[in-house]
Amino acid sequence: MLYTLFSWACAIATLAALLYRLPTLLPNPKNVAVSALCAYFLFNSVAYFVDLDAFRGYFTTLLGFPNATTIVVQVSVVILTAAQQITIVNLALPAREARRTTRWLAAGFGVAILVLILLFVAVHPHKHANAQETVYLNLQDKGYALYFTYYLTICAAGRFQTVLFAFRYARTIPEFWLRLGMWLVAGGSALILVYCGVRYWQIVALHTTEVPAPWKSLFWLIADSGTLMQMVGWTIPLWGLKLEAIGGWLENYRSYLRLAPLWQALYRAVPGIALENPPSRRHAWIPPRPLAYHLYRRVIEIRDAELMLRQSADPIALHRLDQAQGLPHEALCEAAVLRSALRAGLGTQRSADDSREGQSVRQRTPGLSLRQEIITLIHVSSAFRALDKPGQGAKSFRSG
């Protein structure tokens, strides 16, 4: 059951990766790196789909000989190993060197595939079962064991080179998501190397009595985990940026809501700070569009209200705020100033533009970024709400 689940997960993941990356190839089909990457996804998908128990019988009947899917899978694995190396080479090396290395890789793996097919025909494995057991049953034959050792050696050599290329390339990449992707590709290839090691162990254990056999499910758990890791590594440079954008939007939305209690209290006192009529309280949770602009406006409007309300604030609260500059309870003192001004009401109605020559409740810190300003006002908004709790304001000020 677990084997089937992992196999289907890898088959769907590889096909999804191919469909996700294919649009980047269509506008520029001569791009060797993207073409090789799409070939990597394609043959990965072939290797998993033809070996699923749901499809193995159909492919075997179609190709006309037993264990047909075995050689299809193994040739696909060698091709995808070559394609992955070619992708990294064309990303990491200068164009002329990349073209030369690509030709050598294509020729070397091409010969390896030809030899692999000839050896498979010569060995002609005849034992047949489900996808999980077929290779294990045939490995008991010494001829097939030697053939499979050759196949593993091709895979191991290719994955070892992939690990080296990916590690080397990752150290030169400034972009976070591409660098992370290369680390994941290197990690996934390293797991495939471990898979090759477990298979070597299995072959030795089957043909000697001194070596204990490994757990039969260990090899495919490692191989499938490595495949999934590489799928993430090769696609994360595209969807990682989108994920980062979503995270930024969620952070802005959270900040927008956390500033709402303070902004609403100030707006009720000074409606002129808003450029647009605010939504009703029932719809206040709906994010406005564009969110970043409205969050920026909310910060500006809060600061404008502070300019207009300072003249009505309690002088003692203002003095405490001046003393608290840079201290942990500064936000609470600022909230207390605003609370005192709102309770006192506006002494003289002035517009925000007329008040800019005055002094804000808070002395602005030079060089403060918008994000830092938002964080500061979130602390003030939280403190402002805390002052509404019975006894909270008096308790806080006695401690301050």
CSV table of C-alpha atoms in Angstrom, one decimal:
chain,number,residue,atom,x,y,z
A,1,MET,CA,0.0,0.0,0.0
A,2,LEU,CA,2.8,2.4,1.0
A,3,TYR,CA,4.8,1.5,-2.1
A,4,THR,CA,1.7,2.2,-4.4
A,5,LEU,CA,1.1,5.5,-2.6
A,6,PHE,CA,4.7,6.7,-3.1
A,7,SER,CA,4.7,5.5,-6.7
A,8,TRP,CA,1.6,7.4,-7.6
A,9,ALA,CA,2.8,10.5,-5.7
A,10,CYS,CA,6.1,10.5,-7.7
A,11,ALA,CA,4.3,9.9,-11.0
A,12,ILE,CA,1.8,12.8,-10.5
A,13,ALA,CA,4.6,15.1,-9.1
A,14,THR,CA,6.8,14.5,-12.1
A,15,LEU,CA,4.0,15.0,-14.6
A,16,ALA,CA,2.9,18.2,-12.8
A,17,ALA,CA,6.5,19.5,-12.8
A,18,LEU,CA,6.6,18.9,-16.6
A,19,LEU,CA,3.4,20.7,-17.2
A,20,TYR,CA,4.5,23.5,-14.9
A,21,ARG,CA,7.8,24.0,-16.7
A,22,LEU,CA,6.7,23.4,-20.2
A,23,PRO,CA,5.3,26.9,-20.8
A,24,THR,CA,8.8,28.3,-20.2
A,25,LEU,CA,10.2,26.1,-23.0
A,26,LEU,CA,7.6,27.0,-25.7
A,27,PRO,CA,8.7,30.6,-26.3
A,28,ASN,CA,12.4,29.5,-26.6
A,29,PRO,CA,12.7,25.9,-27.7
A,30,LYS,CA,16.4,26.3,-28.4
A,31,ASN,CA,17.2,26.9,-24.8
A,32,VAL,CA,19.3,23.8,-24.0
A,33,ALA,CA,19.0,24.1,-20.2
A,34,VAL,CA,15.2,24.4,-20.3
A,35,SER,CA,14.9,21.7,-23.0
A,36,ALA,CA,17.0,19.3,-20.9
A,37,LEU,CA,15.0,20.1,-17.8
A,38,CYS,CA,11.7,19.3,-19.6
A,39,ALA,CA,13.3,16.1,-20.8
A,40,TYR,CA,14.3,15.3,-17.2
A,41,PHE,CA,10.7,15.7,-16.1
A,42,LEU,CA,9.3,13.8,-19.1
A,43,PHE,CA,11.4,10.7,-18.6
A,44,ASN,CA,10.9,10.8,-14.9
A,45,SER,CA,7.2,10.7,-15.5
A,46,VAL,CA,7.6,7.9,-18.0
A,47,ALA,CA,9.7,5.9,-15.6
A,48,TYR,CA,7.0,6.0,-12.9
A,49,PHE,CA,3.8,5.7,-15.0
A,50,VAL,CA,4.9,2.7,-17.1
A,51,ASP,CA,5.9,0.8,-13.9
A,52,LEU,CA,2.6,1.5,-12.0
A,53,ASP,CA,0.8,-1.8,-11.4
A,54,ALA,CA,-2.3,-0.2,-13.0
A,55,PHE,CA,-0.5,0.2,-16.3
A,56,ARG,CA,2.3,-2.3,-16.4
A,57,GLY,CA,0.1,-5.0,-18.0
A,58,TYR,CA,-1.0,-2.7,-20.8
A,59,PHE,CA,2.5,-1.6,-21.6
A,60,THR,CA,3.9,-5.2,-21.5
A,61,THR,CA,1.1,-6.3,-24.0
A,62,LEU,CA,1.8,-3.3,-26.2
A,63,LEU,CA,5.5,-3.8,-26.4
A,64,GLY,CA,5.1,-7.6,-26.9
A,65,PHE,CA,7.6,-9.2,-24.5
A,66,PRO,CA,7.8,-9.9,-20.7
A,67,ASN,CA,9.5,-7.3,-18.5
A,68,ALA,CA,9.2,-4.7,-21.2
A,69,THR,CA,8.5,-2.0,-18.6
A,70,THR,CA,11.8,-2.9,-16.8
A,71,ILE,CA,14.0,-1.8,-19.7
A,72,VAL,CA,11.8,1.2,-20.5
A,73,VAL,CA,12.2,2.3,-16.9
A,74,GLN,CA,15.9,1.8,-16.8
A,75,VAL,CA,16.6,3.5,-20.1
A,76,SER,CA,14.3,6.4,-18.9
A,77,VAL,CA,16.3,6.7,-15.7
A,78,VAL,CA,19.6,6.9,-17.6
A,79,ILE,CA,18.2,9.6,-20.0
A,80,LEU,CA,16.9,11.7,-17.1
A,81,THR,CA,20.2,11.4,-15.3
A,82,ALA,CA,21.9,12.7,-18.4
A,83,ALA,CA,19.3,15.4,-18.9
A,84,GLN,CA,19.7,16.6,-15.3
A,85,GLN,CA,23.4,17.0,-15.7
A,86,ILE,CA,23.1,18.8,-19.0
A,87,THR,CA,20.6,21.2,-17.4
A,88,ILE,CA,23.0,22.2,-14.6
A,89,VAL,CA,26.0,22.3,-17.0
A,90,ASN,CA,24.2,24.8,-19.2
A,91,LEU,CA,23.1,26.9,-16.2
A,92,ALA,CA,26.5,27.0,-14.5
A,93,LEU,CA,29.2,27.0,-17.2
A,94,PRO,CA,30.0,29.6,-19.9
A,95,ALA,CA,28.2,29.0,-23.2
A,96,ARG,CA,31.2,27.5,-25.1
A,97,GLU,CA,32.3,25.2,-22.3
A,98,ALA,CA,28.7,24.2,-21.7
A,99,ARG,CA,28.2,23.2,-25.4
A,100,ARG,CA,31.3,21.1,-25.3
A,101,THR,CA,30.4,19.4,-22.1
A,102,THR,CA,26.9,18.8,-23.3
A,103,ARG,CA,28.2,17.0,-26.4
A,104,TRP,CA,30.4,14.7,-24.3
A,105,LEU,CA,27.6,13.9,-21.9
A,106,ALA,CA,25.2,13.1,-24.7
A,107,ALA,CA,27.7,10.9,-26.4
A,108,GLY,CA,28.7,9.1,-23.2
A,109,PHE,CA,25.2,8.4,-22.0
A,110,GLY,CA,24.1,7.5,-25.5
A,111,VAL,CA,26.8,4.7,-25.6
A,112,ALA,CA,25.8,3.6,-22.1
A,113,ILE,CA,22.2,3.3,-23.1
A,114,LEU,CA,23.1,1.3,-26.2
A,115,VAL,CA,25.2,-1.1,-24.1
A,116,LEU,CA,22.4,-1.4,-21.5
A,117,ILE,CA,19.9,-2.4,-24.1
A,118,LEU,CA,22.2,-5.0,-25.6
A,119,LEU,CA,23.0,-6.5,-22.2
A,120,PHE,CA,19.3,-6.6,-21.3
A,121,VAL,CA,18.5,-8.6,-24.5
A,122,ALA,CA,21.4,-10.9,-23.8
A,123,VAL,CA,20.4,-11.5,-20.2
A,124,HIS,CA,16.7,-11.7,-21.1
A,125,PRO,CA,15.2,-11.7,-17.6
A,126,HIS,CA,12.2,-14.0,-17.5
A,127,LYS,CA,10.8,-13.8,-13.9
A,128,HIS,CA,7.8,-11.6,-13.8
A,129,ALA,CA,5.7,-10.2,-10.9
A,130,ASN,CA,4.4,-6.9,-9.7
A,131,ALA,CA,6.5,-3.7,-10.0
A,132,GLN,CA,7.9,-4.1,-6.4
A,133,GLU,CA,9.0,-7.7,-6.8
A,134,THR,CA,10.1,-8.2,-10.4
A,135,VAL,CA,13.7,-6.7,-10.0
A,136,TYR,CA,14.2,-8.6,-6.7
A,137,LEU,CA,13.2,-11.9,-8.3
A,138,ASN,CA,15.5,-11.4,-11.3
A,139,LEU,CA,18.4,-10.3,-9.2
A,140,GLN,CA,18.7,-13.9,-7.9
A,141,ASP,CA,20.1,-14.8,-11.4
A,142,LYS,CA,23.8,-14.0,-11.6
A,143,GLY,CA,23.7,-12.8,-15.2
A,144,TYR,CA,20.9,-10.3,-14.4
A,145,ALA,CA,22.7,-9.2,-11.2
A,146,LEU,CA,25.8,-8.3,-13.3
A,147,TYR,CA,23.6,-6.4,-15.8
A,148,PHE,CA,21.9,-4.6,-13.0
A,149,THR,CA,25.2,-3.7,-11.4
A,150,TYR,CA,26.2,-2.0,-14.7
A,151,TYR,CA,22.9,-0.1,-14.7
A,152,LEU,CA,23.5,1.0,-11.1
A,153,THR,CA,27.0,2.1,-11.9
A,154,ILE,CA,25.7,4.4,-14.7
A,155,CYS,CA,23.2,5.9,-12.3
A,156,ALA,CA,25.6,6.3,-9.5
A,157,ALA,CA,28.3,8.0,-11.7
A,158,GLY,CA,25.7,10.4,-13.1
A,159,ARG,CA,24.1,11.3,-9.8
A,160,PHE,CA,27.6,11.8,-8.2
A,161,GLN,CA,28.4,14.3,-10.9
A,162,THR,CA,25.0,16.0,-10.4
A,163,VAL,CA,25.7,16.4,-6.7
A,164,LEU,CA,29.1,18.0,-7.5
A,165,PHE,CA,27.7,20.3,-10.2
A,166,ALA,CA,24.7,21.3,-8.1
A,167,PHE,CA,26.8,22.1,-5.0
A,168,ARG,CA,29.3,24.0,-7.0
A,169,TYR,CA,26.6,26.0,-8.8
A,170,ALA,CA,24.6,26.7,-5.6
A,171,ARG,CA,27.6,28.5,-4.0
A,172,THR,CA,27.6,31.1,-6.9
A,173,ILE,CA,23.9,31.9,-6.9
A,174,PRO,CA,22.8,35.1,-5.2
A,175,GLU,CA,19.0,34.4,-5.7
A,176,PHE,CA,17.6,32.7,-2.6
A,177,TRP,CA,15.0,30.5,-4.3
A,178,LEU,CA,17.3,29.3,-7.1
A,179,ARG,CA,20.1,28.6,-4.5
A,180,LEU,CA,17.6,26.6,-2.4
A,181,GLY,CA,16.5,24.7,-5.4
A,182,MET,CA,20.1,23.6,-6.2
A,183,TRP,CA,20.6,22.5,-2.7
A,184,LEU,CA,17.4,20.4,-2.9
A,185,VAL,CA,18.6,18.9,-6.3
A,186,ALA,CA,21.9,18.0,-4.8
A,187,GLY,CA,20.2,16.5,-1.7
A,188,GLY,CA,17.8,14.5,-3.9
A,189,SER,CA,20.7,13.2,-6.0
A,190,ALA,CA,22.6,12.2,-2.9
A,191,LEU,CA,19.6,10.2,-1.8
A,192,ILE,CA,19.6,8.4,-5.2
A,193,LEU,CA,23.3,7.6,-4.6
A,194,VAL,CA,22.2,6.0,-1.3
A,195,TYR,CA,19.6,4.1,-3.2
A,196,CYS,CA,22.4,2.7,-5.5
A,197,GLY,CA,24.4,1.7,-2.4
A,198,VAL,CA,21.4,-0.2,-1.0
A,199,ARG,CA,20.9,-2.0,-4.3
A,200,TYR,CA,24.6,-3.0,-4.4
A,201,TRP,CA,24.1,-4.3,-0.8
A,202,GLN,CA,21.0,-6.2,-1.9
A,203,ILE,CA,22.9,-7.8,-4.8
A,204,VAL,CA,25.8,-8.9,-2.6
A,205,ALA,CA,23.4,-10.3,0.1
A,206,LEU,CA,21.5,-12.3,-2.5
A,207,HIS,CA,24.6,-14.1,-3.7
A,208,THR,CA,26.5,-14.6,-0.5
A,209,THR,CA,25.5,-16.1,2.8
A,210,GLU,CA,27.7,-13.8,5.0
A,211,VAL,CA,25.9,-10.5,4.3
A,212,PRO,CA,22.5,-9.9,5.8
A,213,ALA,CA,19.9,-8.6,3.3
A,214,PRO,CA,18.6,-5.0,3.6
A,215,TRP,CA,15.0,-4.3,4.3
A,216,LYS,CA,13.2,-4.8,0.9
A,217,SER,CA,11.3,-1.6,1.0
A,218,LEU,CA,14.3,0.6,1.9
A,219,PHE,CA,15.6,1.1,-1.6
A,220,TRP,CA,12.3,2.5,-3.1
A,221,LEU,CA,11.6,4.7,0.0
A,222,ILE,CA,15.0,6.3,-0.5
A,223,ALA,CA,14.6,6.6,-4.3
A,224,ASP,CA,11.1,8.1,-4.2
A,225,SER,CA,12.1,10.6,-1.5
A,226,GLY,CA,15.1,11.7,-3.6
A,227,THR,CA,12.8,12.1,-6.7
A,228,LEU,CA,10.3,14.2,-4.8
A,229,MET,CA,13.1,16.3,-3.4
A,230,GLN,CA,14.5,17.0,-6.8
A,231,MET,CA,11.0,17.8,-8.2
A,232,VAL,CA,10.7,20.5,-5.5
A,233,GLY,CA,14.3,21.7,-6.2
A,234,TRP,CA,13.8,22.2,-9.9
A,235,THR,CA,10.4,23.9,-9.6
A,236,ILE,CA,10.8,26.0,-6.5
A,237,PRO,CA,12.6,28.9,-8.3
A,238,LEU,CA,9.2,29.6,-10.1
A,239,TRP,CA,6.7,29.0,-7.4
A,240,GLY,CA,8.9,30.1,-4.5
A,241,LEU,CA,8.6,33.7,-5.7
A,242,LYS,CA,4.8,33.4,-5.8
A,243,LEU,CA,4.9,31.9,-2.3
A,244,GLU,CA,6.9,34.8,-1.1
A,245,ALA,CA,4.5,37.3,-2.6
A,246,ILE,CA,1.6,35.5,-1.0
A,247,GLY,CA,3.4,35.6,2.4
A,248,GLY,CA,4.0,39.3,1.9
A,249,TRP,CA,0.3,39.9,1.1
A,250,LEU,CA,-0.8,37.9,4.2
A,251,GLU,CA,1.6,39.9,6.4
A,252,ASN,CA,0.2,43.2,5.0
A,253,TYR,CA,-3.4,42.0,5.6
A,254,ARG,CA,-2.5,41.0,9.1
A,255,SER,CA,-0.9,44.4,9.7
A,256,TYR,CA,-4.0,46.1,8.2
A,257,LEU,CA,-6.3,44.3,10.6
A,258,ARG,CA,-4.1,44.9,13.6
A,259,LEU,CA,-4.0,48.7,12.9
A,260,ALA,CA,-7.8,48.8,12.6
A,261,PRO,CA,-8.7,49.4,16.3
A,262,LEU,CA,-6.4,52.4,16.5
A,263,TRP,CA,-7.4,53.8,13.1
A,264,GLN,CA,-11.1,53.5,13.7
A,265,ALA,CA,-10.9,55.3,17.0
A,266,LEU,CA,-8.9,58.1,15.4
A,267,TYR,CA,-11.2,58.3,12.4
A,268,ARG,CA,-14.2,58.7,14.6
A,269,ALA,CA,-12.5,61.7,16.2
A,270,VAL,CA,-11.0,63.2,13.1
A,271,PRO,CA,-12.9,62.0,10.0
A,272,GLY,CA,-11.0,64.3,7.7
A,273,ILE,CA,-7.9,62.1,7.8
A,274,ALA,CA,-9.4,59.6,5.3
A,275,LEU,CA,-9.3,60.2,1.6
A,276,GLU,CA,-12.1,57.7,1.0
A,277,ASN,CA,-15.2,56.7,3.0
A,278,PRO,CA,-14.2,53.6,5.0
A,279,PRO,CA,-16.2,50.3,4.7
A,280,SER,CA,-18.9,49.5,7.2
A,281,ARG,CA,-17.9,47.7,10.3
A,282,ARG,CA,-19.5,44.5,8.9
A,283,HIS,CA,-17.2,44.6,5.9
A,284,ALA,CA,-14.1,46.0,7.6
A,285,TRP,CA,-12.4,42.5,7.5
A,286,ILE,CA,-12.5,42.4,3.6
A,287,PRO,CA,-9.0,43.3,2.2
A,288,PRO,CA,-9.2,46.4,0.1
A,289,ARG,CA,-7.4,46.5,-3.3
A,290,PRO,CA,-4.6,47.3,-3.7
A,291,LEU,CA,-3.9,46.2,-0.2
A,292,ALA,CA,-0.3,47.7,0.0
A,293,TYR,CA,-1.6,51.1,-0.9
A,294,HIS,CA,-4.4,51.1,1.7
A,295,LEU,CA,-2.0,49.8,4.4
A,296,TYR,CA,0.3,52.8,3.5
A,297,ARG,CA,-2.7,55.1,3.7
A,298,ARG,CA,-3.7,53.8,7.1
A,299,VAL,CA,-0.2,54.6,8.5
A,300,ILE,CA,-0.3,58.1,7.0
A,301,GLU,CA,-3.8,58.7,8.3
A,302,ILE,CA,-2.9,57.6,11.8
A,303,ARG,CA,0.1,59.9,11.8
A,304,ASP,CA,-2.1,62.8,10.5
A,305,ALA,CA,-4.6,62.2,13.3
A,306,GLU,CA,-1.7,62.3,15.8
A,307,LEU,CA,-0.7,65.8,14.5
A,308,MET,CA,-4.3,67.0,15.0
A,309,LEU,CA,-4.8,65.4,18.5
A,310,ARG,CA,-1.6,66.4,20.2
A,311,GLN,CA,-2.9,69.8,21.3
A,312,SER,CA,-5.7,68.0,23.2
A,313,ALA,CA,-3.5,65.4,24.9
A,314,ASP,CA,-2.8,65.3,28.6
A,315,PRO,CA,0.5,67.2,29.3
A,316,ILE,CA,1.5,64.6,31.9
A,317,ALA,CA,1.0,61.8,29.4
A,318,LEU,CA,3.0,63.8,26.8
A,319,HIS,CA,5.8,64.2,29.4
A,320,ARG,CA,5.8,60.5,30.1
A,321,LEU,CA,6.0,59.8,26.4
A,322,ASP,CA,9.0,62.1,26.0
A,323,GLN,CA,10.8,60.2,28.8
A,324,ALA,CA,9.9,56.8,27.3
A,325,GLN,CA,11.5,57.4,23.9
A,326,GLY,CA,13.4,54.2,23.0
A,327,LEU,CA,12.2,52.3,26.0
A,328,PRO,CA,10.0,49.1,25.9
A,329,HIS,CA,6.9,50.9,27.2
A,330,GLU,CA,7.1,53.7,24.7
A,331,ALA,CA,4.2,52.3,22.7
A,332,LEU,CA,2.0,52.2,25.8
A,333,CYS,CA,2.9,55.8,26.6
A,334,GLU,CA,2.0,56.8,23.0
A,335,ALA,CA,-1.3,55.0,23.2
A,336,ALA,CA,-2.0,56.7,26.5
A,337,VAL,CA,-1.4,60.1,24.9
A,338,LEU,CA,-3.8,59.3,22.1
A,339,ARG,CA,-6.4,58.0,24.6
A,340,SER,CA,-6.1,61.2,26.7
A,341,ALA,CA,-6.6,63.3,23.6
A,342,LEU,CA,-9.6,61.4,22.4
A,343,ARG,CA,-11.2,61.7,25.9
A,344,ALA,CA,-10.5,65.4,26.0
A,345,GLY,CA,-11.8,66.0,22.4
A,346,LEU,CA,-10.4,68.4,19.9
A,347,GLY,CA,-10.0,71.9,21.2
A,348,THR,CA,-9.7,73.6,17.9
A,349,GLN,CA,-10.7,72.0,14.6
A,350,ARG,CA,-7.7,72.0,12.2
A,351,SER,CA,-7.0,70.1,9.1
A,352,ALA,CA,-4.1,67.7,8.8
A,353,ASP,CA,-2.3,69.9,6.3
A,354,ASP,CA,-2.5,72.8,8.7
A,355,SER,CA,-1.2,70.7,11.5
A,356,ARG,CA,1.9,69.4,9.8
A,357,GLU,CA,3.9,72.4,11.0
A,358,GLY,CA,3.2,71.3,14.5
A,359,GLN,CA,4.6,68.4,16.4
A,360,SER,CA,3.3,64.8,16.2
A,361,VAL,CA,2.6,62.7,19.3
A,362,ARG,CA,5.7,60.7,18.4
A,363,GLN,CA,9.0,62.1,17.4
A,364,ARG,CA,9.8,60.4,14.1
A,365,THR,CA,13.0,58.4,14.0
A,366,PRO,CA,15.1,59.3,11.0
A,367,GLY,CA,15.5,56.5,8.4
A,368,LEU,CA,12.6,54.5,9.7
A,369,SER,CA,11.3,52.2,6.9
A,370,LEU,CA,7.6,51.7,6.2
A,371,ARG,CA,7.7,48.2,7.6
A,372,GLN,CA,9.3,49.4,10.9
A,373,GLU,CA,6.7,52.2,11.0
A,374,ILE,CA,3.9,49.6,10.7
A,375,ILE,CA,5.4,47.4,13.4
A,376,THR,CA,5.7,50.5,15.7
A,377,LEU,CA,2.1,51.4,15.1
A,378,ILE,CA,0.9,47.8,15.6
A,379,HIS,CA,2.5,47.9,19.1
A,380,VAL,CA,0.7,51.2,19.7
A,381,SER,CA,-2.6,49.8,18.5
A,382,SER,CA,-2.2,46.7,20.8
A,383,ALA,CA,-1.5,49.0,23.7
A,384,PHE,CA,-4.4,51.2,22.8
A,385,ARG,CA,-6.8,48.3,23.0
A,386,ALA,CA,-5.2,47.2,26.3
A,387,LEU,CA,-6.0,50.6,27.9
A,388,ASP,CA,-9.7,49.8,27.3
A,389,LYS,CA,-9.5,46.9,29.8
A,390,PRO,CA,-10.5,47.8,33.3
A,391,GLY,CA,-7.5,48.7,35.5
A,392,GLN,CA,-5.0,48.1,32.7
A,393,GLY,CA,-4.2,51.7,32.0
A,394,ALA,CA,-3.7,52.7,35.7
A,395,LYS,CA,-1.7,49.6,36.4
A,396,SER,CA,0.6,50.3,33.4
A,397,PHE,CA,1.2,53.9,34.3
A,398,ARG,CA,2.0,53.2,37.9
A,399,SER,CA,4.6,50.7,36.7
A,400,GLY,CA,5.9,53.3,34.2
